[in-house]
PDB file of C-alpha atoms and ligand atoms in Angstrom:
ATOM      1  CA  UNK A  30     -38.259  -3.383  58.686  1.00 91.00           C
ATOM      2  CA  UNK A  31     -34.497  -3.264  58.109  1.00 97.00           C
ATOM      3  CA  UNK A  32     -32.612  -3.785  54.837  1.00 98.00           C
ATOM      4  CA  UNK A  33     -31.114  -7.005  56.234  1.00 98.00           C
ATOM      5  CA  UNK A  34     -34.589  -8.302  56.990  1.00 98.00           C
ATOM      6  CA  UNK A  35     -35.639  -7.669  53.367  1.00 98.00           C
ATOM      7  CA  UNK A  36     -32.372  -9.213  52.069  1.00 98.00           C
ATOM      8  CA  UNK A  37     -33.100 -12.444  53.959  1.00 98.00           C
ATOM      9  CA  UNK A  38     -36.774 -12.432  52.936  1.00 98.00           C
ATOM     10  CA  UNK A  39     -35.760 -11.909  49.281  1.00 98.00           C
ATOM     11  CA  UNK A  40     -33.406 -14.908  49.423  1.00 98.00           C
ATOM     12  CA  UNK A  41     -35.955 -17.138  51.243  1.00 98.00           C
ATOM     13  CA  UNK A  42     -38.469 -16.210  48.515  1.00 98.00           C
ATOM     14  CA  UNK A  43     -35.916 -17.064  45.814  1.00 98.00           C
ATOM     15  CA  UNK A  44     -35.238 -20.466  47.411  1.00 98.00           C
ATOM     16  CA  UNK A  45     -38.973 -21.272  47.567  1.00 98.00           C
ATOM     17  CA  UNK A  46     -39.543 -20.037  44.009  1.00 98.00           C
ATOM     18  CA  UNK A  47     -36.795 -22.262  42.604  1.00 98.00           C
ATOM     19  CA  UNK A  48     -37.820 -25.288  44.681  1.00 98.00           C
ATOM     20  CA  UNK A  49     -41.247 -24.753  43.131  1.00 98.00           C
ATOM     21  CA  UNK A  50     -39.873 -24.544  39.564  1.00 98.00           C
ATOM     22  CA  UNK A  51     -37.738 -27.682  40.034  1.00 97.00           C
ATOM     23  CA  UNK A  52     -40.714 -29.487  41.561  1.00 96.00           C
ATOM     24  CA  UNK A  53     -42.978 -28.388  38.698  1.00 96.00           C
ATOM     25  CA  UNK A  54     -40.565 -29.802  36.080  1.00 95.00           C
ATOM     26  CA  UNK A  55     -40.319 -33.158  37.887  1.00 92.00           C
ATOM     27  CA  UNK A  56     -44.070 -33.290  38.557  1.00 91.00           C
ATOM     28  CA  UNK A  57     -44.954 -32.568  34.967  1.00 89.00           C
ATOM     29  CA  UNK A  58     -42.444 -35.131  33.706  1.00 86.00           C
ATOM     30  CA  UNK A  59     -43.764 -37.854  36.050  1.00 86.00           C
ATOM     31  CA  UNK A  60     -47.386 -37.125  35.178  1.00 84.00           C
ATOM     32  CA  UNK A  61     -46.666 -37.441  31.457  1.00 80.00           C
ATOM     33  CA  UNK A  62     -44.308 -40.393  31.487  1.00 79.00           C
ATOM     34  CA  UNK A  63     -45.333 -42.719  34.280  1.00 75.00           C
ATOM     35  CA  UNK A  64     -49.011 -41.865  34.613  1.00 68.00           C
ATOM     36  CA  UNK A  65     -48.519 -41.792  38.396  1.00 71.00           C
ATOM     37  CA  UNK A  66     -50.931 -39.830  40.545  1.00 72.00           C
ATOM     38  CA  UNK A  67     -49.121 -36.586  41.276  1.00 76.00           C
ATOM     39  CA  UNK A  68     -52.163 -34.487  42.190  1.00 73.00           C
ATOM     40  CA  UNK A  69     -51.030 -33.629  45.736  1.00 78.00           C
ATOM     41  CA  UNK A  70     -47.563 -32.870  44.503  1.00 83.00           C
ATOM     42  CA  UNK A  71     -48.966 -30.277  42.118  1.00 86.00           C
ATOM     43  CA  UNK A  72     -50.676 -28.399  44.980  1.00 89.00           C
ATOM     44  CA  UNK A  73     -47.530 -28.473  47.106  1.00 92.00           C
ATOM     45  CA  UNK A  74     -45.335 -27.282  44.247  1.00 95.00           C
ATOM     46  CA  UNK A  75     -47.717 -24.490  43.230  1.00 96.00           C
ATOM     47  CA  UNK A  76     -47.984 -23.198  46.812  1.00 96.00           C
ATOM     48  CA  UNK A  77     -44.186 -23.051  47.105  1.00 97.00           C
ATOM     49  CA  UNK A  78     -43.902 -21.316  43.760  1.00 98.00           C
ATOM     50  CA  UNK A  79     -46.646 -18.781  44.554  1.00 98.00           C
ATOM     51  CA  UNK A  80     -45.521 -17.926  48.094  1.00 98.00           C
ATOM     52  CA  UNK A  81     -41.914 -17.686  46.862  1.00 98.00           C
ATOM     53  CA  UNK A  82     -42.944 -15.255  44.107  1.00 98.00           C
ATOM     54  CA  UNK A  83     -44.829 -13.096  46.594  1.00 98.00           C
ATOM     55  CA  UNK A  84     -41.906 -12.956  49.044  1.00 98.00           C
ATOM     56  CA  UNK A  85     -39.425 -12.092  46.262  1.00 98.00           C
ATOM     57  CA  UNK A  86     -41.624  -9.212  45.086  1.00 98.00           C
ATOM     58  CA  UNK A  87     -42.551  -7.795  48.500  1.00 98.00           C
ATOM     59  CA  UNK A  88     -38.959  -8.034  49.749  1.00 98.00           C
ATOM     60  CA  UNK A  89     -37.717  -6.664  46.388  1.00 98.00           C
ATOM     61  CA  UNK A  90     -39.771  -3.490  46.863  1.00 98.00           C
ATOM     62  CA  UNK A  91     -38.755  -3.376  50.544  1.00 98.00           C
ATOM     63  CA  UNK A  92     -35.091  -3.466  49.515  1.00 98.00           C
ATOM     64  CA  UNK A  93     -35.694  -0.759  46.923  1.00 98.00           C
ATOM     65  CA  UNK A  94     -37.221   1.512  49.561  1.00 97.00           C
ATOM     66  CA  UNK A  95     -34.364   0.878  52.007  1.00 97.00           C
ATOM     67  CA  UNK A  96     -31.539   1.548  49.519  1.00 97.00           C
ATOM     68  CA  UNK A  97     -33.459   4.392  47.847  1.00 95.00           C
ATOM     69  CA  UNK A  98     -33.422   2.698  44.417  1.00 91.00           C
ATOM     70  CA  UNK A  99     -35.466   4.119  41.543  1.00 92.00           C
ATOM     71  CA  UNK A 100     -37.028   2.082  38.751  1.00 95.00           C
ATOM     72  CA  UNK A 101     -33.697   1.932  36.940  1.00 96.00           C
ATOM     73  CA  UNK A 102     -33.210  -0.429  34.001  1.00 97.00           C
ATOM     74  CA  UNK A 103     -31.815  -3.216  36.193  1.00 98.00           C
ATOM     75  CA  UNK A 104     -34.926  -3.115  38.397  1.00 98.00           C
ATOM     76  CA  UNK A 105     -37.243  -3.191  35.367  1.00 98.00           C
ATOM     77  CA  UNK A 106     -35.321  -6.158  33.901  1.00 98.00           C
ATOM     78  CA  UNK A 107     -35.639  -7.955  37.266  1.00 98.00           C
ATOM     79  CA  UNK A 108     -39.399  -7.403  37.226  1.00 98.00           C
ATOM     80  CA  UNK A 109     -39.563  -8.854  33.666  1.00 98.00           C
ATOM     81  CA  UNK A 110     -37.542 -11.894  34.850  1.00 98.00           C
ATOM     82  CA  UNK A 111     -39.927 -12.222  37.809  1.00 98.00           C
ATOM     83  CA  UNK A 112     -42.891 -12.253  35.370  1.00 98.00           C
ATOM     84  CA  UNK A 113     -41.162 -14.912  33.254  1.00 98.00           C
ATOM     85  CA  UNK A 114     -40.463 -17.101  36.313  1.00 98.00           C
ATOM     86  CA  UNK A 115     -44.085 -16.587  37.431  1.00 98.00           C
ATOM     87  CA  UNK A 116     -45.479 -17.857  34.122  1.00 98.00           C
ATOM     88  CA  UNK A 117     -42.979 -20.720  33.924  1.00 97.00           C
ATOM     89  CA  UNK A 118     -45.207 -23.233  35.775  1.00 96.00           C
ATOM     90  CA  UNK A 119     -47.776 -22.787  33.008  1.00 96.00           C
ATOM     91  CA  UNK A 120     -45.198 -23.386  30.248  1.00 96.00           C
ATOM     92  CA  UNK A 121     -43.856 -26.415  32.156  1.00 96.00           C
ATOM     93  CA  UNK A 122     -47.336 -27.924  32.356  1.00 92.00           C
ATOM     94  CA  UNK A 123     -48.135 -27.238  28.693  1.00 93.00           C
ATOM     95  CA  UNK A 124     -44.822 -28.460  27.267  1.00 93.00           C
ATOM     96  CA  UNK A 125     -43.196 -30.892  29.728  1.00 92.00           C
ATOM     97  CA  UNK A 126     -41.016 -32.302  26.931  1.00 92.00           C
ATOM     98  CA  UNK A 127     -39.072 -29.019  26.860  1.00 95.00           C
ATOM     99  CA  UNK A 128     -37.946 -29.660  30.459  1.00 94.00           C
ATOM    100  CA  UNK A 129     -34.289 -28.803  29.792  1.00 96.00           C
ATOM    101  CA  UNK A 130     -35.284 -25.437  28.285  1.00 97.00           C
ATOM    102  CA  UNK A 131     -37.372 -24.561  31.363  1.00 97.00           C
ATOM    103  CA  UNK A 132     -34.761 -25.891  33.797  1.00 97.00           C
ATOM    104  CA  UNK A 133     -31.756 -24.075  32.329  1.00 98.00           C
ATOM    105  CA  UNK A 134     -33.882 -21.062  31.351  1.00 98.00           C
ATOM    106  CA  UNK A 135     -34.825 -20.648  35.030  1.00 98.00           C
ATOM    107  CA  UNK A 136     -31.204 -21.083  36.086  1.00 98.00           C
ATOM    108  CA  UNK A 137     -29.882 -18.534  33.569  1.00 98.00           C
ATOM    109  CA  UNK A 138     -32.541 -15.865  34.093  1.00 98.00           C
ATOM    110  CA  UNK A 139     -32.480 -16.364  37.894  1.00 98.00           C
ATOM    111  CA  UNK A 140     -28.689 -16.096  37.885  1.00 98.00           C
ATOM    112  CA  UNK A 141     -28.929 -12.936  35.791  1.00 98.00           C
ATOM    113  CA  UNK A 142     -31.469 -11.465  38.268  1.00 98.00           C
ATOM    114  CA  UNK A 143     -28.995 -12.161  41.088  1.00 98.00           C
ATOM    115  CA  UNK A 144     -26.201 -10.471  39.081  1.00 98.00           C
ATOM    116  CA  UNK A 145     -28.443  -7.422  38.494  1.00 98.00           C
ATOM    117  CA  UNK A 146     -29.328  -7.168  42.202  1.00 98.00           C
ATOM    118  CA  UNK A 147     -25.710  -7.368  43.311  1.00 97.00           C
ATOM    119  CA  UNK A 148     -23.901  -5.305  40.608  1.00 98.00           C
ATOM    120  CA  UNK A 149     -26.769  -2.899  39.720  1.00 97.00           C
ATOM    121  CA  UNK A 150     -24.991  -2.352  36.373  1.00 96.00           C
ATOM    122  CA  UNK A 151     -27.361   0.060  34.585  1.00 93.00           C
TER     123      UNK A 151
HETATM  124  C1  HEM B 128     -37.352 -13.390  40.583  1.00 52.36           C
HETATM  125  C2  HEM B 128     -36.158 -13.128  40.384  1.00 52.36           C
HETATM  126  C3  HEM B 128     -35.203 -12.462  41.326  1.00 52.36           C
HETATM  127  C4  HEM B 128     -34.046 -13.003  41.784  1.00 52.36           C
HETATM  128  C5  HEM B 128     -33.502 -14.410  41.490  1.00 52.36           C
HETATM  129  C6  HEM B 128     -33.394 -11.973  42.585  1.00 52.36           C
HETATM  130  C7  HEM B 128     -32.166 -12.138  43.215  1.00 52.36           C
HETATM  131  C8  HEM B 128     -31.527 -11.190  43.967  1.00 52.36           C
HETATM  132  C9  HEM B 128     -30.296 -11.380  44.709  1.00 52.36           C
HETATM  133  C10 HEM B 128     -29.532 -12.694  44.842  1.00 52.36           C
HETATM  134  C11 HEM B 128     -29.969 -10.182  45.274  1.00 52.36           C
HETATM  135  C12 HEM B 128     -28.776  -9.882  46.173  1.00 52.36           C
HETATM  136  C13 HEM B 128     -29.268  -9.917  47.611  1.00 52.36           C
HETATM  137  C14 HEM B 128     -28.362  -9.259  48.565  1.00 52.36           C
HETATM  138  O1  HEM B 128     -27.492  -8.478  48.168  1.00 52.36           O
HETATM  139  O2  HEM B 128     -28.546  -9.482  49.777  1.00 52.36           O
HETATM  140  C15 HEM B 128     -30.983  -9.238  44.896  1.00 52.36           C
HETATM  141  C16 HEM B 128     -30.984  -7.909  45.261  1.00 52.36           C
HETATM  142  C17 HEM B 128     -31.996  -7.022  44.976  1.00 52.36           C
HETATM  143  N1  HEM B 128     -33.197  -7.312  44.359  1.00 52.36           N
HETATM  144 FE1  HEM B 128     -33.723  -9.091  43.546  1.00 52.36          FE
HETATM  145  N2  HEM B 128     -34.180 -10.843  42.629  1.00 52.36           N
HETATM  146  C18 HEM B 128     -35.305 -11.092  41.880  1.00 52.36           C
HETATM  147  C19 HEM B 128     -36.366 -10.236  41.683  1.00 52.36           C
HETATM  148  C20 HEM B 128     -36.440  -8.934  42.142  1.00 52.36           C
HETATM  149  C21 HEM B 128     -37.551  -8.034  41.937  1.00 52.36           C
HETATM  150  C22 HEM B 128     -38.846  -8.394  41.195  1.00 52.36           C
HETATM  151  C23 HEM B 128     -37.216  -6.839  42.541  1.00 52.36           C
HETATM  152  C24 HEM B 128     -37.976  -5.533  42.616  1.00 52.36           C
HETATM  153  C25 HEM B 128     -39.253  -5.427  42.722  1.00 52.36           C
HETATM  154  C26 HEM B 128     -35.900  -7.003  43.108  1.00 52.36           C
HETATM  155  C27 HEM B 128     -35.199  -6.022  43.789  1.00 52.36           C
HETATM  156  C28 HEM B 128     -33.938  -6.151  44.319  1.00 52.36           C
HETATM  157  C29 HEM B 128     -33.180  -5.068  44.931  1.00 52.36           C
HETATM  158  C30 HEM B 128     -33.630  -3.618  45.085  1.00 52.36           C
HETATM  159  C31 HEM B 128     -31.959  -5.613  45.344  1.00 52.36           C
HETATM  160  C32 HEM B 128     -30.781  -4.858  46.003  1.00 52.36           C
HETATM  161  C33 HEM B 128     -30.734  -5.113  47.493  1.00 52.36           C
HETATM  162  C34 HEM B 128     -29.505  -4.467  48.151  1.00 52.36           C
HETATM  163  O3  HEM B 128     -28.667  -3.888  47.451  1.00 52.36           O
HETATM  164  O4  HEM B 128     -29.393  -4.577  49.380  1.00 52.36           O
HETATM  165  N3  HEM B 128     -35.463  -8.286  42.867  1.00 52.36           N
HETATM  166  N4  HEM B 128     -31.931  -9.871  44.112  1.00 52.36           N
END
């Protein structure tokens, strides 16, 4: 598989992951504030989040192999951010009232991961 293939797969995974995080915040908020039945929504959101995570990771390692990257600090930090974004759905469910923290936390850490992938600063 080519580097371009992994680049596209990485970005598709990122899109799915962040759709999932946004959906999880809204789902959790609705469930706690309107009492509406959001059971099906939870399944849909979790599938998007999980498949997105998997694509980001698989394509991330594919990209590493293609560009000959080692486990430099920027890669390790990206893996830590990936772990944080993976556990986020759990935090969102446990503390839906902190929705702004989760929302902007995902935006900031995700943006930083993008910066690391593009600039490879350290
Ligand atoms: C979950 C958070 C992550 C986000 C938001 C993210 C985002 C990005 C973005 C936007 C790029 C630039 C893509 C391009 O140049 O075409 C990139 C590149 C890269 N990412 Fe990630 N990434 C994440 C996680 C990971 C993980 C976990 C790994 C490693 C296992 C990884 C490995 C890489 C590599 C090696 C590149 C460089 C690709 C190249 O230079 O062609 N990323 N990332």
